[in-house]
mmCIF file of N, CA and C in Angstrom:
data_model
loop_
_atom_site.group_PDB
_atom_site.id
_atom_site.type_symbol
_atom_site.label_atom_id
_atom_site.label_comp_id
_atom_site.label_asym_id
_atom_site.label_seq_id
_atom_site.Cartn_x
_atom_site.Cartn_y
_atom_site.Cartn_z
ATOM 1 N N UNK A 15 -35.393 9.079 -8.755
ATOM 2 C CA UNK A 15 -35.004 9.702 -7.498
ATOM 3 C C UNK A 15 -34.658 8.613 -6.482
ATOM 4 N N UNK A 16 -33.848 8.813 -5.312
ATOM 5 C CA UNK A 16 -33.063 8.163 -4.756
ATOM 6 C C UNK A 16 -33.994 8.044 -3.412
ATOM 7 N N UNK A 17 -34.243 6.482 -3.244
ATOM 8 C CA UNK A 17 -35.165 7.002 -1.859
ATOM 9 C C UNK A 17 -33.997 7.345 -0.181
ATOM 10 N N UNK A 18 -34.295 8.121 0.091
ATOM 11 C CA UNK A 18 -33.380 7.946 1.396
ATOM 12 C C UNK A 18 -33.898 7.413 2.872
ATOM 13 N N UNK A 19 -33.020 6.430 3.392
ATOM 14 C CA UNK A 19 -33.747 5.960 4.565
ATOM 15 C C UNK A 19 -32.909 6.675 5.657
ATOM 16 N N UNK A 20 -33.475 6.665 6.339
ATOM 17 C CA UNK A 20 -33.678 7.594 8.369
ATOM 18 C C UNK A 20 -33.805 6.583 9.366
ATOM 19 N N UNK A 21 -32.433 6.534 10.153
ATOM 20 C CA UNK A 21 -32.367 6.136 11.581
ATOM 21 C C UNK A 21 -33.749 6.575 12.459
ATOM 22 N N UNK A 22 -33.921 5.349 13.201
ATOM 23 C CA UNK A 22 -34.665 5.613 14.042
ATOM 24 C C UNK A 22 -34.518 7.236 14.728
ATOM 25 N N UNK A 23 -33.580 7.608 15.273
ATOM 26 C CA UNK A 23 -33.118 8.671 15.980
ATOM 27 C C UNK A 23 -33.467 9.210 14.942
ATOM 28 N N UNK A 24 -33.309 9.433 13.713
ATOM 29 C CA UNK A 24 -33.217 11.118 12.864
ATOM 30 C C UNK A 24 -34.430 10.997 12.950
ATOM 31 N N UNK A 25 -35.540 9.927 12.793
ATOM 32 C CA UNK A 25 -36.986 9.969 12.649
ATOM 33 C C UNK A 25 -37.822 10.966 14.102
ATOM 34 N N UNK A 26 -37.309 9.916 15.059
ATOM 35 C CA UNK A 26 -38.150 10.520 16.203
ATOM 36 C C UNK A 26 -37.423 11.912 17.305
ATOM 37 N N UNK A 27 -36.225 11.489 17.145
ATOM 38 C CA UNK A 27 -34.862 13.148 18.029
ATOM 39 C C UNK A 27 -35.246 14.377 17.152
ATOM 40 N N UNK A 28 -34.934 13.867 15.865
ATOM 41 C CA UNK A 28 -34.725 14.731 15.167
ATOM 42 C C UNK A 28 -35.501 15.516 13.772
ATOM 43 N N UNK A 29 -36.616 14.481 14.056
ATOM 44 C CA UNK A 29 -37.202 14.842 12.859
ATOM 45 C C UNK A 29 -37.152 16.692 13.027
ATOM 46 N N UNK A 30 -37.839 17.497 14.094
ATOM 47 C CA UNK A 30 -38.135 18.663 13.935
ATOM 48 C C UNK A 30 -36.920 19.416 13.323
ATOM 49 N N UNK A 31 -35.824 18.914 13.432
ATOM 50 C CA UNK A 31 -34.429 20.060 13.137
ATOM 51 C C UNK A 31 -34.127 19.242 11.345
ATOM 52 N N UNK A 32 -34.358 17.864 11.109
ATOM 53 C CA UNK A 32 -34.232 18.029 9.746
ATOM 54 C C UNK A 32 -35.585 18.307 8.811
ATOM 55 N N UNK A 33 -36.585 18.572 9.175
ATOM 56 C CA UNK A 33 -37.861 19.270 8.542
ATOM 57 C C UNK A 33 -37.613 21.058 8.417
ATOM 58 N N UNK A 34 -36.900 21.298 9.522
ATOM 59 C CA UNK A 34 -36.401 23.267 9.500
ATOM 60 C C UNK A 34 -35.475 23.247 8.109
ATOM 61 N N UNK A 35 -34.385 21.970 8.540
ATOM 62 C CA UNK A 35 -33.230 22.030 7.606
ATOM 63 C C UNK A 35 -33.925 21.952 5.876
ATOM 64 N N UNK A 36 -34.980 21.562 5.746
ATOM 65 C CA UNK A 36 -35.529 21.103 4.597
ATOM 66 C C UNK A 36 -36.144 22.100 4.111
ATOM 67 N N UNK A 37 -36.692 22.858 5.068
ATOM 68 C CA UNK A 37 -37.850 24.046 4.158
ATOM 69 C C UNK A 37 -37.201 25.326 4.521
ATOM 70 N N UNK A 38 -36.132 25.906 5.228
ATOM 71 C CA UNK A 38 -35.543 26.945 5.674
ATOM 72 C C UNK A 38 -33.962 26.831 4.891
ATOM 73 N N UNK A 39 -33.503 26.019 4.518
ATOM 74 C CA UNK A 39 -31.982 25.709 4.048
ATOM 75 C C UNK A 39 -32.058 25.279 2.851
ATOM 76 N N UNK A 40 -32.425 23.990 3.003
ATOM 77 C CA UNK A 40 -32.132 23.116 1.880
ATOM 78 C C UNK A 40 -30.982 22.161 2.056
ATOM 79 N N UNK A 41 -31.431 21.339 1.109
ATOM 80 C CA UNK A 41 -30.399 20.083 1.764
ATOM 81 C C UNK A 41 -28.940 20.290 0.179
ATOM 82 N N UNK A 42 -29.373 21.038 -0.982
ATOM 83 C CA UNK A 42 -28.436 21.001 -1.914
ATOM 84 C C UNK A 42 -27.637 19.368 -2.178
ATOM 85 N N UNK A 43 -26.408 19.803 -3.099
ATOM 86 C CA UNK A 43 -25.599 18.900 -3.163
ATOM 87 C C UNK A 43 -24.632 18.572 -2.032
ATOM 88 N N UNK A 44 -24.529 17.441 -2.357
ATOM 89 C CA UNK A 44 -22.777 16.872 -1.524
ATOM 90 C C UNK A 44 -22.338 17.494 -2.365
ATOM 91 N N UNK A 45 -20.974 18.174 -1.576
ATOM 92 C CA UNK A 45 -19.935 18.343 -2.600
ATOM 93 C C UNK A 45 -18.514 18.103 -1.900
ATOM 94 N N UNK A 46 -18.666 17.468 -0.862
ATOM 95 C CA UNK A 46 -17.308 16.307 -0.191
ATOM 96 C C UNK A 46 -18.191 15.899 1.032
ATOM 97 N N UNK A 47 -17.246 14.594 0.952
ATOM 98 C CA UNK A 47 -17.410 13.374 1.912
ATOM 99 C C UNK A 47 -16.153 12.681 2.784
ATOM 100 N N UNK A 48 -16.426 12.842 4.296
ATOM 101 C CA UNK A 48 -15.311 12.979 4.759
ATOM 102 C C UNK A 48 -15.582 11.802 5.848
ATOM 103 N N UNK A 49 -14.778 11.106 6.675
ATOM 104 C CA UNK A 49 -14.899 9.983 7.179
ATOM 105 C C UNK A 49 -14.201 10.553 8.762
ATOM 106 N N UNK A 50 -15.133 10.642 9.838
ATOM 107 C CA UNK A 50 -14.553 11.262 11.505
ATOM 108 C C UNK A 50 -14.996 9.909 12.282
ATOM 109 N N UNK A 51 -14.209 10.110 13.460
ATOM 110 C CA UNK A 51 -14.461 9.310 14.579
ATOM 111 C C UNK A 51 -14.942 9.990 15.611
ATOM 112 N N UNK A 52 -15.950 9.596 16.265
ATOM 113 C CA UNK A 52 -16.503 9.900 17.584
ATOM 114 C C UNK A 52 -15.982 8.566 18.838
ATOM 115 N N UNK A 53 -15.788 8.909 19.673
ATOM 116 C CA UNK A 53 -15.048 7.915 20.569
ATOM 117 C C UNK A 53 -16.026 7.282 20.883
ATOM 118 N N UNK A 54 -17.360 7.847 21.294
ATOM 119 C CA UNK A 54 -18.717 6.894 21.707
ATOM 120 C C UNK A 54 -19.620 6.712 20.397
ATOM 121 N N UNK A 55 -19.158 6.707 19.377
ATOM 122 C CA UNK A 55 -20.210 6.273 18.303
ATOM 123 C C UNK A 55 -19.293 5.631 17.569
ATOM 124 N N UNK A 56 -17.622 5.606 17.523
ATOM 125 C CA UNK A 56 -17.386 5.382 16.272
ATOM 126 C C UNK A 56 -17.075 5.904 15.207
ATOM 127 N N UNK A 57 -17.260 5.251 13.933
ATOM 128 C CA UNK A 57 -16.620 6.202 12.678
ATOM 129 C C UNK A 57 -17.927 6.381 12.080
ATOM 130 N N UNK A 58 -17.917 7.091 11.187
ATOM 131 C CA UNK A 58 -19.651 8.336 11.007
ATOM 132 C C UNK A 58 -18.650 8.757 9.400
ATOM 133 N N UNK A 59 -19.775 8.895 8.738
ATOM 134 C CA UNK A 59 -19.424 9.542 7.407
ATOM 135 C C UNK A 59 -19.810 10.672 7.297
ATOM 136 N N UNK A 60 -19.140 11.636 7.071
ATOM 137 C CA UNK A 60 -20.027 13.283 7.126
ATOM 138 C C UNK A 60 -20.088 13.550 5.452
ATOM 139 N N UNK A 61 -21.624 13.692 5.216
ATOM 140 C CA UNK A 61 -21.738 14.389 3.778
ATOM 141 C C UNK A 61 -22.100 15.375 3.887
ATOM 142 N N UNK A 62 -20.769 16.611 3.171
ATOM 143 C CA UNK A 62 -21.400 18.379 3.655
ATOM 144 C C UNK A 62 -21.525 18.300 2.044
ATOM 145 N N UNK A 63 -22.596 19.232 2.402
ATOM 146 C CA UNK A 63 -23.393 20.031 0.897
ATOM 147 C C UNK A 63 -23.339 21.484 0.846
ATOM 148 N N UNK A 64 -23.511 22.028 -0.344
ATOM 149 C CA UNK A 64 -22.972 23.126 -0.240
ATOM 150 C C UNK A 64 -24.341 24.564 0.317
ATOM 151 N N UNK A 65 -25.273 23.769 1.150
ATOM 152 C CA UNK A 65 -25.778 24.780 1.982
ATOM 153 C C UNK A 65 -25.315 24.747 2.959
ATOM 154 N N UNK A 66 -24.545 23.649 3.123
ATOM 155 C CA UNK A 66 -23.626 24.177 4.685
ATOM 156 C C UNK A 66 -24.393 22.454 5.297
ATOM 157 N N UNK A 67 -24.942 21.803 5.047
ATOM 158 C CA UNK A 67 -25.884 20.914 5.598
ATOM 159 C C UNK A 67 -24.597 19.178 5.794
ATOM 160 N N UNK A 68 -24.196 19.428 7.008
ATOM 161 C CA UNK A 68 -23.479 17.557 7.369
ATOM 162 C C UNK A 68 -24.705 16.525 7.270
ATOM 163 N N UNK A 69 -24.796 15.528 6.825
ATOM 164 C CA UNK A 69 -25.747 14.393 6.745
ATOM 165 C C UNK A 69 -24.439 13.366 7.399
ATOM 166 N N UNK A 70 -25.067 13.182 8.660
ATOM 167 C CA UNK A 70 -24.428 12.129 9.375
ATOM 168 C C UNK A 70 -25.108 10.661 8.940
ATOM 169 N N UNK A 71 -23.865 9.836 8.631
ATOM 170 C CA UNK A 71 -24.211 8.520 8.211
ATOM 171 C C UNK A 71 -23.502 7.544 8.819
ATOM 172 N N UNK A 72 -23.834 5.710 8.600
ATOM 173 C CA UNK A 72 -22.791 5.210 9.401
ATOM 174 C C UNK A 72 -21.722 5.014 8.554
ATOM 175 N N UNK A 73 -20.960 4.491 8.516
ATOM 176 C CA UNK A 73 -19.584 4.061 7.024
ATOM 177 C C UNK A 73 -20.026 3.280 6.232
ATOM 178 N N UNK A 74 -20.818 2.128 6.482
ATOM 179 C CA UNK A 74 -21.035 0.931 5.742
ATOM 180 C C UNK A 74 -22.724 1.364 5.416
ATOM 181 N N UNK A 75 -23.130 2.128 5.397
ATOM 182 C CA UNK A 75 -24.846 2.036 5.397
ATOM 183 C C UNK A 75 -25.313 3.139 4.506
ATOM 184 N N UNK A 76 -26.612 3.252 4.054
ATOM 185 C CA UNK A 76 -27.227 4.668 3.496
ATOM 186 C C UNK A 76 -27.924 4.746 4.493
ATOM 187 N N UNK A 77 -28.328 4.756 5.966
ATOM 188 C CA UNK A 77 -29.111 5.239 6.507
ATOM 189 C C UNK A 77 -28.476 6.828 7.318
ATOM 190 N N UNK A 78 -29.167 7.629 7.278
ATOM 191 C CA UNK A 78 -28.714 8.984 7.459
ATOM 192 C C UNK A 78 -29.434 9.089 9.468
ATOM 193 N N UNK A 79 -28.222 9.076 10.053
ATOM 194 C CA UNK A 79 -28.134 9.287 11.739
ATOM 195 C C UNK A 79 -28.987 10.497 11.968
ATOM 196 N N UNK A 80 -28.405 11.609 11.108
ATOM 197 C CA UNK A 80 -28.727 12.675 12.036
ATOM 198 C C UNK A 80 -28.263 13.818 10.478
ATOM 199 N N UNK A 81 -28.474 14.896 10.808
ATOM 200 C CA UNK A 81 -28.024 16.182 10.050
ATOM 201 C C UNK A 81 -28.016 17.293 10.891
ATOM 202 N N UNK A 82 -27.198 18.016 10.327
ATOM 203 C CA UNK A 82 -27.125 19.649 11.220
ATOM 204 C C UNK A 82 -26.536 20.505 10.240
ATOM 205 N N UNK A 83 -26.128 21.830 10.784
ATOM 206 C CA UNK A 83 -25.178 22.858 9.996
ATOM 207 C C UNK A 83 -24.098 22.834 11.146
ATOM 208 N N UNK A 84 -23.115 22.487 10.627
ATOM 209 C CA UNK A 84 -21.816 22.567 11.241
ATOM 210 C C UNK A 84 -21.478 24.012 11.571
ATOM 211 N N UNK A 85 -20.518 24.111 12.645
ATOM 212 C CA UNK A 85 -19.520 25.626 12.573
ATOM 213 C C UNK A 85 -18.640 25.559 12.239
ATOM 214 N N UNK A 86 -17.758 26.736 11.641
ATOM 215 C CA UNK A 86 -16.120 26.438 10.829
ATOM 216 C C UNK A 86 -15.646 25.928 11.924
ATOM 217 N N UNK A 87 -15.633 26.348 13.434
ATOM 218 C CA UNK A 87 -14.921 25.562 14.214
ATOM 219 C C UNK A 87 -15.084 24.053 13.882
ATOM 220 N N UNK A 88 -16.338 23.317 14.007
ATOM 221 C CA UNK A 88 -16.532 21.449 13.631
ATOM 222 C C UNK A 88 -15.656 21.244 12.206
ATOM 223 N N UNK A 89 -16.079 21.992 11.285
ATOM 224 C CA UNK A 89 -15.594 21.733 10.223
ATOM 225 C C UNK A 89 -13.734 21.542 10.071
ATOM 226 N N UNK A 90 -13.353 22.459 10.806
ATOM 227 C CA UNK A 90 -12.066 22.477 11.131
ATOM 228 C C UNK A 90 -11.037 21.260 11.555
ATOM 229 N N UNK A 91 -12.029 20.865 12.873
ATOM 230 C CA UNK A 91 -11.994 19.647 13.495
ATOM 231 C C UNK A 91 -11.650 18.712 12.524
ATOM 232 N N UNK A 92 -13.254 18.528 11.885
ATOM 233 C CA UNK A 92 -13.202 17.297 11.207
ATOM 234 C C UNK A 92 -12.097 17.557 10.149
ATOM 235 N N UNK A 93 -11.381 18.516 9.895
ATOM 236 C CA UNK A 93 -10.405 17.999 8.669
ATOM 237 C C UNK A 93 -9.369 18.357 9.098
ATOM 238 N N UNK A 94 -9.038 18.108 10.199
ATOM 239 C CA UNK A 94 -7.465 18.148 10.938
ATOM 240 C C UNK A 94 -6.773 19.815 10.805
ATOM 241 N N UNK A 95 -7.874 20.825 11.311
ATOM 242 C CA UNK A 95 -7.454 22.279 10.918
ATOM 243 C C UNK A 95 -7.936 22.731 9.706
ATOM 244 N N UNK A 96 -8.180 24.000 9.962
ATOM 245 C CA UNK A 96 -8.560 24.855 9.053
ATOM 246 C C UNK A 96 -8.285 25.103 7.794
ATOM 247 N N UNK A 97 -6.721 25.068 7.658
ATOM 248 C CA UNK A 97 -5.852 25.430 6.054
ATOM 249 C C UNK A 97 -6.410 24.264 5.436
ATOM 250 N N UNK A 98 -7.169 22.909 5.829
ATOM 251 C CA UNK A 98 -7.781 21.567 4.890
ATOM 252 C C UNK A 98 -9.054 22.209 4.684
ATOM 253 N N UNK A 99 -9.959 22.894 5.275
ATOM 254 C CA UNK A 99 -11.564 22.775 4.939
ATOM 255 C C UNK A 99 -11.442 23.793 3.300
ATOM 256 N N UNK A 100 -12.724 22.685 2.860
ATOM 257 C CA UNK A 100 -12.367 23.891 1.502
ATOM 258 C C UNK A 100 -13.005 25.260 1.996
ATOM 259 N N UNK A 101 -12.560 26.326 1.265
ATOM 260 C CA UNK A 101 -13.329 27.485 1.363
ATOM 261 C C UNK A 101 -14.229 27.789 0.766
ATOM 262 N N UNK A 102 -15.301 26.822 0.336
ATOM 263 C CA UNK A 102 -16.647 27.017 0.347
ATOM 264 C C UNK A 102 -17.265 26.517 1.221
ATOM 265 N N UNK A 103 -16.517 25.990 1.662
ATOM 266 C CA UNK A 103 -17.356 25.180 3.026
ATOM 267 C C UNK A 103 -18.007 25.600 4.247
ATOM 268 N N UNK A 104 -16.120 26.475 4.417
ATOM 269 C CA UNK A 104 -16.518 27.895 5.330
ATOM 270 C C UNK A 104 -16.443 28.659 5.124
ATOM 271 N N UNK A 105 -16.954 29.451 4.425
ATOM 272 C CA UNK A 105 -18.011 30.544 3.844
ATOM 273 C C UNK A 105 -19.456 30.225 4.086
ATOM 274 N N UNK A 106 -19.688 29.030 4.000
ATOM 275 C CA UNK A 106 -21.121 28.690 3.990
ATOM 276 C C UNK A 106 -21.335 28.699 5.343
ATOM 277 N N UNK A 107 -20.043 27.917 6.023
ATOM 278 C CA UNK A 107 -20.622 27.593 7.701
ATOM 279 C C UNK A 107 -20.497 29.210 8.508
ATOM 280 N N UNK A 108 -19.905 30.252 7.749
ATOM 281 C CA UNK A 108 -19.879 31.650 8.203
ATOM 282 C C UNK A 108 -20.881 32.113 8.081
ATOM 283 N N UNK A 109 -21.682 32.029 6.839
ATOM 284 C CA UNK A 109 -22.861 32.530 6.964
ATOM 285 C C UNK A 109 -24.114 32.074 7.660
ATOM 286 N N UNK A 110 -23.822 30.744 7.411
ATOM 287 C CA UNK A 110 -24.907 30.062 8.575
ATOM 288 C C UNK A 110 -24.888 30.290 10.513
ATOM 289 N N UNK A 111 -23.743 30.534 10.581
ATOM 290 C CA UNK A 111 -23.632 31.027 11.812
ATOM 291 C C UNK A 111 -23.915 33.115 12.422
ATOM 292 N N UNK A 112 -23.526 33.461 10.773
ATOM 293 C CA UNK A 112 -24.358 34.748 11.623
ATOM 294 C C UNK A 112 -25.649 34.993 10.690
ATOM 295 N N UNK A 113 -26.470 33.738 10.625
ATOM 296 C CA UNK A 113 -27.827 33.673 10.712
ATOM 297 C C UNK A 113 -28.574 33.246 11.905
ATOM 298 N N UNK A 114 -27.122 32.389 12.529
ATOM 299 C CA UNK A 114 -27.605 32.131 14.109
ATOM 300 C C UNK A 114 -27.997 30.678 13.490
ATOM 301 N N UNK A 115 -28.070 29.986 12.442
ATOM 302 C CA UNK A 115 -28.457 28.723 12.015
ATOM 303 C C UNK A 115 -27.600 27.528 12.523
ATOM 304 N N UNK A 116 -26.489 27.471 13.168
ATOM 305 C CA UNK A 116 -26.202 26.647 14.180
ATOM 306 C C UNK A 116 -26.007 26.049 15.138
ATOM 307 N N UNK A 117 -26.173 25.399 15.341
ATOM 308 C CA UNK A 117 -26.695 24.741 16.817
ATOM 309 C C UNK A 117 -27.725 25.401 17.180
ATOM 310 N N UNK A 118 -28.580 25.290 16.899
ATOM 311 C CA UNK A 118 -30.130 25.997 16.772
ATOM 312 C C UNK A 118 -31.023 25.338 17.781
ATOM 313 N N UNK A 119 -30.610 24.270 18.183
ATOM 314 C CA UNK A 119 -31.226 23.541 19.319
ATOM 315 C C UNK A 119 -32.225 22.640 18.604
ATOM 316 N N UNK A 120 -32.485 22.744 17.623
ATOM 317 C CA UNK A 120 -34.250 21.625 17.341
ATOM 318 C C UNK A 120 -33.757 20.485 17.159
#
């Protein structure tokens, strides 16, 4: 098994929202990996899995920033419009959103 290491921030911001994500979701597989820019962070690697789960990373690193459940709107974003996201992707981020599972605040 693969050990995974955690940014300071995912440890202490975030631990409570990736401990929900862990025992309420699941973290599943990657099943694409996509490369976005944030203007104040930079370039960020997004690994979505197919519970719907982004694992924010930096480009060059295995340390994991942050995680969330995206909305088809983010997802969209990140792949330059909608007709690119696969459609399992959003399906997943549809259902996670009328579970109310995004942007959930923790």
């Amino acid at each position: 098994m693969k050990k995974t290491k955690f940014s300071r921030h995912a440890l202490e911001e975030r631990e409570d929202r990736i401990v929900w994500i862990a025992t309420e979701v699941g973290f599943g597989q990657v099943v694409d990996t996509i490369q976005i820019y944030d203007v104040e962070r930079g370039y960020r690697r997004v690994e979505l899995t197919e519970t719907g789960v982004a694992i924010i990373k930096a480009v060059d690193e295995e340390v994991v920033i942050t995680m969330y459940l995206p909305t088809q709107r983010q997802l969209a974003t990140w792949y330059n419009g909608s007709r690119f996201v696969p459609v399992r992707l959003l399906n997943v981020a549809k259902r996670n959103e009328k579970r109310g599972w995004t942007n959930n605040g923790l």
